[in-house]
PDB file of C-alpha atoms in Angstrom:
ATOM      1  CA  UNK A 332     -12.649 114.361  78.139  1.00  0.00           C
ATOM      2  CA  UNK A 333     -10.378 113.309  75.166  1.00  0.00           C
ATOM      3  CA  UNK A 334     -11.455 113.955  71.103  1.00  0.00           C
ATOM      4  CA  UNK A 335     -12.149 109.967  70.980  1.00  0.00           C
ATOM      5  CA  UNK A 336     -14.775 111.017  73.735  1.00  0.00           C
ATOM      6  CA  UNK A 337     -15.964 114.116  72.625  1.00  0.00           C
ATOM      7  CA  UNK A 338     -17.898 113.706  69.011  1.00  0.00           C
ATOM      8  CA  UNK A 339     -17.470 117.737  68.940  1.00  0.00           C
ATOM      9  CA  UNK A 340     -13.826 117.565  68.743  1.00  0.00           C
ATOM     10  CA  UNK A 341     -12.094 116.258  65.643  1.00  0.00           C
ATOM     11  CA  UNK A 342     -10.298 113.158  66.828  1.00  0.00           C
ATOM     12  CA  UNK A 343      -5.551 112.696  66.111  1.00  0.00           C
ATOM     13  CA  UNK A 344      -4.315 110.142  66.597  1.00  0.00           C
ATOM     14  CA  UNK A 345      -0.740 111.658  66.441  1.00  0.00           C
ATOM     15  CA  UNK A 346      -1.968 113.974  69.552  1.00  0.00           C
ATOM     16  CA  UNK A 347      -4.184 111.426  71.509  1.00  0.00           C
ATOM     17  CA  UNK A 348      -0.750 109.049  71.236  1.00  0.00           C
ATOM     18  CA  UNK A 349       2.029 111.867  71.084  1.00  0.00           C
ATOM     19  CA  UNK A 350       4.407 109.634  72.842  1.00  0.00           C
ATOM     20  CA  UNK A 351       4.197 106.928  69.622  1.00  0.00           C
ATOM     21  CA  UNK A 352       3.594 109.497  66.690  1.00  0.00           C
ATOM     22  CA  UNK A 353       6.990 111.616  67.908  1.00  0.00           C
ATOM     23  CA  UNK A 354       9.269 109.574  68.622  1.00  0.00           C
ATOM     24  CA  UNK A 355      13.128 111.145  68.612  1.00  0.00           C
ATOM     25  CA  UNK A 356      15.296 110.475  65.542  1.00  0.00           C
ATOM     26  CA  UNK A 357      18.896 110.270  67.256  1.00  0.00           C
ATOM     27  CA  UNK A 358      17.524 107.335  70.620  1.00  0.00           C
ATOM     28  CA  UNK A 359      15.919 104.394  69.893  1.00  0.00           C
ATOM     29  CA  UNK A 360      13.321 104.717  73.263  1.00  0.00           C
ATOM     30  CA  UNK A 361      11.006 101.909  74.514  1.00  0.00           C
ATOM     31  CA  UNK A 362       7.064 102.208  74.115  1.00  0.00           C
ATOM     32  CA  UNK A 363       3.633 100.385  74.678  1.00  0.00           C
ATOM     33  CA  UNK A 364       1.412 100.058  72.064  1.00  0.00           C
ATOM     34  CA  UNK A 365      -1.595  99.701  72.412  1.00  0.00           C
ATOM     35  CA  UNK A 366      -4.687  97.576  71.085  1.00  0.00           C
ATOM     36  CA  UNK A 367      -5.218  99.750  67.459  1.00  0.00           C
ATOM     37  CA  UNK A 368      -7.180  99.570  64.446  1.00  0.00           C
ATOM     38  CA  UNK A 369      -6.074 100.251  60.718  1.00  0.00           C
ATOM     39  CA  UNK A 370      -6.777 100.115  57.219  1.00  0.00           C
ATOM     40  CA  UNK A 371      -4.656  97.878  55.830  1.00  0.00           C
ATOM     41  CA  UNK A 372      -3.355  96.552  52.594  1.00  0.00           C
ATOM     42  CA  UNK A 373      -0.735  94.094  51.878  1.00  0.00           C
ATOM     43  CA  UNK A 374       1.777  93.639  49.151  1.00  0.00           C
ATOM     44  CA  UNK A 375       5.340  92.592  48.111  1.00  0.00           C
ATOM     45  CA  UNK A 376       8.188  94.020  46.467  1.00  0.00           C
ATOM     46  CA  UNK A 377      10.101  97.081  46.435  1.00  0.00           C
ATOM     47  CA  UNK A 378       8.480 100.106  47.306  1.00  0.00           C
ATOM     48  CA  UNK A 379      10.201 101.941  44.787  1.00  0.00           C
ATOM     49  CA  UNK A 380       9.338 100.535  41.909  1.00  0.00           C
ATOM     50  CA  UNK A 381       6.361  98.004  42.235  1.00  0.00           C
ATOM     51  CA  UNK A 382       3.489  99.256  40.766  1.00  0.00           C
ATOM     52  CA  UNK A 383       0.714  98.089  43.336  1.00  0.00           C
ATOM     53  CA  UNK A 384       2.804  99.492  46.396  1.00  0.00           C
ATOM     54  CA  UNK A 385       1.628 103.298  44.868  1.00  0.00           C
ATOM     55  CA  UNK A 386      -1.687 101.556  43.525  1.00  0.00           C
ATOM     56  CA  UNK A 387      -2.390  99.770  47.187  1.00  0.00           C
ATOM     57  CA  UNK A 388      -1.069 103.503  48.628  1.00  0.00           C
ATOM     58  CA  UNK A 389      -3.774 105.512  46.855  1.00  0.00           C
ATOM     59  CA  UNK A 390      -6.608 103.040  47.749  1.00  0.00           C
ATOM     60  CA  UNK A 391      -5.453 103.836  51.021  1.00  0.00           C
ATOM     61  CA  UNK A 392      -5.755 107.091  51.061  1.00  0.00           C
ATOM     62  CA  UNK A 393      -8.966 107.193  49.185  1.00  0.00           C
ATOM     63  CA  UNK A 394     -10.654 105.076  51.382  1.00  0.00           C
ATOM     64  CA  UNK A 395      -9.332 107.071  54.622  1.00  0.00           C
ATOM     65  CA  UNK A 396     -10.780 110.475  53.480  1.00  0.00           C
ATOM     66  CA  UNK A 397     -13.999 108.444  52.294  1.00  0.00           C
ATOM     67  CA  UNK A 398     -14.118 107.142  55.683  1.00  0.00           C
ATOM     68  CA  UNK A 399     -13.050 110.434  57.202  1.00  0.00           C
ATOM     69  CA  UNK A 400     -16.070 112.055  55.484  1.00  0.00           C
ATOM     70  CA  UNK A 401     -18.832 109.300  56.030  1.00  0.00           C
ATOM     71  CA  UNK A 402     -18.042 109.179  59.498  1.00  0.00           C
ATOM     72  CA  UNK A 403     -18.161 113.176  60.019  1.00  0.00           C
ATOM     73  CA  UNK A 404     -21.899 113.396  58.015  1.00  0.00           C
ATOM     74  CA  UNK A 405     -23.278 109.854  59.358  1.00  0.00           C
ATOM     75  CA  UNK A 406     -22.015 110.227  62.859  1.00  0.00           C
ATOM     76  CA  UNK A 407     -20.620 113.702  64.234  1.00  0.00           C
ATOM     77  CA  UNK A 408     -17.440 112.573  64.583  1.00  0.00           C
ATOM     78  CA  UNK A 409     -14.393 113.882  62.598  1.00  0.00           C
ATOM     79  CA  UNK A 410     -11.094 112.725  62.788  1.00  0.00           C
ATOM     80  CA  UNK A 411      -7.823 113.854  61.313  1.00  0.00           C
ATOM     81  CA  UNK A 412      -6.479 110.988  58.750  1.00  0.00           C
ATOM     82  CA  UNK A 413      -3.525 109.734  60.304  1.00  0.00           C
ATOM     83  CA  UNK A 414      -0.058 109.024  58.569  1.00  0.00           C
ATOM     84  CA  UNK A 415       0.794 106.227  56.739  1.00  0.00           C
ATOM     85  CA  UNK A 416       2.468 103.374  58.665  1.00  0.00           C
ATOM     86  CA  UNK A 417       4.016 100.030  57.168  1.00  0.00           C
ATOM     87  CA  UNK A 418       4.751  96.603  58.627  1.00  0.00           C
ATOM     88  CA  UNK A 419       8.158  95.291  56.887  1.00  0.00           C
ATOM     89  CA  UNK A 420       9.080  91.883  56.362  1.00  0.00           C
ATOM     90  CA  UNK A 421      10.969  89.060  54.270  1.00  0.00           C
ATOM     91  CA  UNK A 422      11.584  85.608  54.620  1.00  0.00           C
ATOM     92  CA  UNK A 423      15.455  86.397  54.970  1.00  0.00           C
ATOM     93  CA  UNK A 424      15.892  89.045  56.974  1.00  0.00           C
ATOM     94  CA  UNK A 425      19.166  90.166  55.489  1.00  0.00           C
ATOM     95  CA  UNK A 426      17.292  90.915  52.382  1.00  0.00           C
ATOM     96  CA  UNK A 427      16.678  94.676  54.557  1.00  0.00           C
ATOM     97  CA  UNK A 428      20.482  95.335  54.976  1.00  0.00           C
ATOM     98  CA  UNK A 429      21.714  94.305  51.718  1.00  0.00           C
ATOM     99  CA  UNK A 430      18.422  96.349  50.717  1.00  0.00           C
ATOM    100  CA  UNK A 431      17.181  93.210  48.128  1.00  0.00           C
ATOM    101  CA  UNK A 432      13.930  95.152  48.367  1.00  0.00           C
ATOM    102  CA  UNK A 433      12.325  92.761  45.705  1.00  0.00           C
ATOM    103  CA  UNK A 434      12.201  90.550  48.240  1.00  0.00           C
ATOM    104  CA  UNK A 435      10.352  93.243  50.643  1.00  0.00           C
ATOM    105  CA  UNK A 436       6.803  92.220  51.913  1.00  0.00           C
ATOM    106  CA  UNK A 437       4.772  94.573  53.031  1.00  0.00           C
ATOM    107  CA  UNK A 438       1.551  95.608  55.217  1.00  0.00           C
ATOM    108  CA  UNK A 439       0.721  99.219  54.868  1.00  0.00           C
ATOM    109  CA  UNK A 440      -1.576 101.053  57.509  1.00  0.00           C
ATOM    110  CA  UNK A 441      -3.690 103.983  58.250  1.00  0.00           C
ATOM    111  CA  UNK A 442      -4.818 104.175  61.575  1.00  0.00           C
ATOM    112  CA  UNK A 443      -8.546 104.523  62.063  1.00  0.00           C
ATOM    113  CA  UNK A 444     -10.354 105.909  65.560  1.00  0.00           C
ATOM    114  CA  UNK A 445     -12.052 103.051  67.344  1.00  0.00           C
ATOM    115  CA  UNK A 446     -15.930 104.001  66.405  1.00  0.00           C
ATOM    116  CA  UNK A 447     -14.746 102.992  62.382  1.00  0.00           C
ATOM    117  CA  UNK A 448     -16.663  99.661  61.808  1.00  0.00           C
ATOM    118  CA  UNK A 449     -16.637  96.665  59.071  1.00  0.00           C
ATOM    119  CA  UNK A 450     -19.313  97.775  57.620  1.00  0.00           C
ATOM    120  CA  UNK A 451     -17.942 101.709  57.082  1.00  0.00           C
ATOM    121  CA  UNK A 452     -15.237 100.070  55.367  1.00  0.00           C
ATOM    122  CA  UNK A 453     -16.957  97.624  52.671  1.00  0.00           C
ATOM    123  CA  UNK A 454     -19.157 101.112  52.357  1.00  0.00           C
ATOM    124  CA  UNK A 455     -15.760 103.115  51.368  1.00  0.00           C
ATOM    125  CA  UNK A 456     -14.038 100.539  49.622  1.00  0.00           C
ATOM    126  CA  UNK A 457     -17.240 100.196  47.432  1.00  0.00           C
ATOM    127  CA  UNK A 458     -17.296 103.912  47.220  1.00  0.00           C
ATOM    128  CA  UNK A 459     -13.850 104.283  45.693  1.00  0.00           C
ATOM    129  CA  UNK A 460     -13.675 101.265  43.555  1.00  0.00           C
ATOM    130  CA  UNK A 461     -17.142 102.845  41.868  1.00  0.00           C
ATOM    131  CA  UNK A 462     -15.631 106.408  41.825  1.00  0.00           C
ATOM    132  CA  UNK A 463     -12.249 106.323  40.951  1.00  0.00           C
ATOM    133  CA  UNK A 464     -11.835 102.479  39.389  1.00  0.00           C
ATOM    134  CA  UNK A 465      -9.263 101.612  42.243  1.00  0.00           C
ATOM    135  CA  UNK A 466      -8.541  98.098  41.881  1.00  0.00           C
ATOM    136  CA  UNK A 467      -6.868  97.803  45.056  1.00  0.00           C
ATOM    137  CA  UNK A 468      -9.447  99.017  47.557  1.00  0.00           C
ATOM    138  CA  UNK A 469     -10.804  95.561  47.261  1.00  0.00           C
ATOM    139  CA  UNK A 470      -7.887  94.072  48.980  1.00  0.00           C
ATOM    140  CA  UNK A 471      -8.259  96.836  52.217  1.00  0.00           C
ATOM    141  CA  UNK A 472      -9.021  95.254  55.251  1.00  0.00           C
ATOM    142  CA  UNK A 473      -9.722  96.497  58.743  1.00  0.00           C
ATOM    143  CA  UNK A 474      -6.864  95.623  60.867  1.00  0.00           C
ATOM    144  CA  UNK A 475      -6.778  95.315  64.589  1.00  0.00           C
ATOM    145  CA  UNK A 476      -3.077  95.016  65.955  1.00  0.00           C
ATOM    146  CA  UNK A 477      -1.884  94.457  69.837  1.00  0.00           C
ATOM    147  CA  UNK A 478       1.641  95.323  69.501  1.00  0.00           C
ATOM    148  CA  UNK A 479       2.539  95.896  73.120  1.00  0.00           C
ATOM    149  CA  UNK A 480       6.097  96.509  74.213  1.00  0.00           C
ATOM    150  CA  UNK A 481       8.010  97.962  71.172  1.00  0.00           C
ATOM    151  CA  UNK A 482      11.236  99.668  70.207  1.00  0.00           C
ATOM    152  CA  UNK A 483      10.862 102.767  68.147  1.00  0.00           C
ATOM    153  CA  UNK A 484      13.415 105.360  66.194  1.00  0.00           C
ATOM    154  CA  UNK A 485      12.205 108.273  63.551  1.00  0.00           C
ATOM    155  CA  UNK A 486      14.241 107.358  60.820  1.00  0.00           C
ATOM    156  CA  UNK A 487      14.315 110.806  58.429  1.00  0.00           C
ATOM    157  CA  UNK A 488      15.502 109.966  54.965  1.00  0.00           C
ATOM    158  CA  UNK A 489      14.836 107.301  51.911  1.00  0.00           C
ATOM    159  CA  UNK A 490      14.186 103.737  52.439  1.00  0.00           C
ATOM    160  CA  UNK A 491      17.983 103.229  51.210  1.00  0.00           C
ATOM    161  CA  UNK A 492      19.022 105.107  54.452  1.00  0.00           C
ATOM    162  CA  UNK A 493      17.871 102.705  56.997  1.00  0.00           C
ATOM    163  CA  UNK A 494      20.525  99.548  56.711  1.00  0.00           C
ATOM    164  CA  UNK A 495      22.430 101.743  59.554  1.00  0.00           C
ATOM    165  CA  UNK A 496      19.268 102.064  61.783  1.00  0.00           C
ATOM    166  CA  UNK A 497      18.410  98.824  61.349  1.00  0.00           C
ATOM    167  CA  UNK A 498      21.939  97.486  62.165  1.00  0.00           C
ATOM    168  CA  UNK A 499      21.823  99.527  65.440  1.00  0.00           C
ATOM    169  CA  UNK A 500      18.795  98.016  66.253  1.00  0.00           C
ATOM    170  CA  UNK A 501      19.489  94.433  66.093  1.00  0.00           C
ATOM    171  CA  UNK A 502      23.068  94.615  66.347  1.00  0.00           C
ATOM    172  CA  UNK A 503      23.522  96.966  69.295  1.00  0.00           C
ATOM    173  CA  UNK A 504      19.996  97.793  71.262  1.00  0.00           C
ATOM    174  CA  UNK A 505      18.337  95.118  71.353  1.00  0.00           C
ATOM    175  CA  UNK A 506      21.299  92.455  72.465  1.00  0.00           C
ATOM    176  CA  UNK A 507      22.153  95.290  75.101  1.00  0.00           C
ATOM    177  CA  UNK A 508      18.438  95.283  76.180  1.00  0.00           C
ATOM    178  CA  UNK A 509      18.270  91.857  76.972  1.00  0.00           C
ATOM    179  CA  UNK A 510      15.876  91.808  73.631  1.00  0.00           C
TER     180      UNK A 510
END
């Protein structure tokens, strides 16, 4: 019987999925992902320096452990809050090698164990923007993705590092892989 089964055991994500959560940082290797459930929070423009990418990334976070501790003293289930993930895009995709992150728009994601509901989350979110004033836990959302087949690398260094990954990617692995 897994954690997600178990209410006694405190629920990972990064153990229950070990294959997606570790992935190696020299291979690029093929995965399936699937059917998941965030919190989520969308924005635009470079990381870095935009001030409601680190206002939209505490909201997160608040709301997670809020969740994290609702769920553990309403239900009897705990769960370990999972790592921040982001969704990258931009109308031009170029604007990732020649790193115009201005142009960056983003989806940022904590995952969140199946038994979370809608109604946990407008609890949380309400919690937090009372609490601490956070503004942007009233743009959070619960976010169900079906990503399927999927090509993953660890990249380990600053956002500024990746051009060379990302090159790899869609200059060599995927045209190789018939992708």
């Amino acid at each position: 019987m897994s954690s997600a089964e178990n209410p006694a055991e405190k629920y990972d994500v990064k153990r229950a999925l070990k294959a997606l959560y570790a992935p190696s940082a020299r291979d690029f290797s093929r995965v399936v992902v699937p059917p998941m459930q965030y919190l989520a929070v969308d924005g635009h423009g470079d990381p870095n320096t935009a001030p409601a990418y680190a206002e939209s990334i505490e909201a997160l976070y608040g709301v997670a452990y809020t969740l994290k501790f609702a769920s553990k003293k309403a239900l009897g289930r705990d769960f370990v809050v999972a790592p921040l993930e982001g969704l990258w895009r931009a109308a031009d995709a170029t604007a990732f090698t020649r790193r115009d992150k201005a142009a960056w728009e983003w989806t940022m994601l904590i995952h969140q164990p199946d038994w979370v509901t809608a109604a946990m989350v407008d609890a949380a979110r309400a919690e937090v923007l009372a609490k601490k004033g956070l503004a942007a836990a009233g743009a959070l959302r619960l976010l169900r993705l079906d990503e399927g087949e999927s090509v993953q690398i660890l990249h380990v260094g600053s956002y500024d590092d990746e051009a060379p990954t990302l090159a790899r990617l869609h200059d060599e692995y995927l045209p190789a892989h018939g992708l």
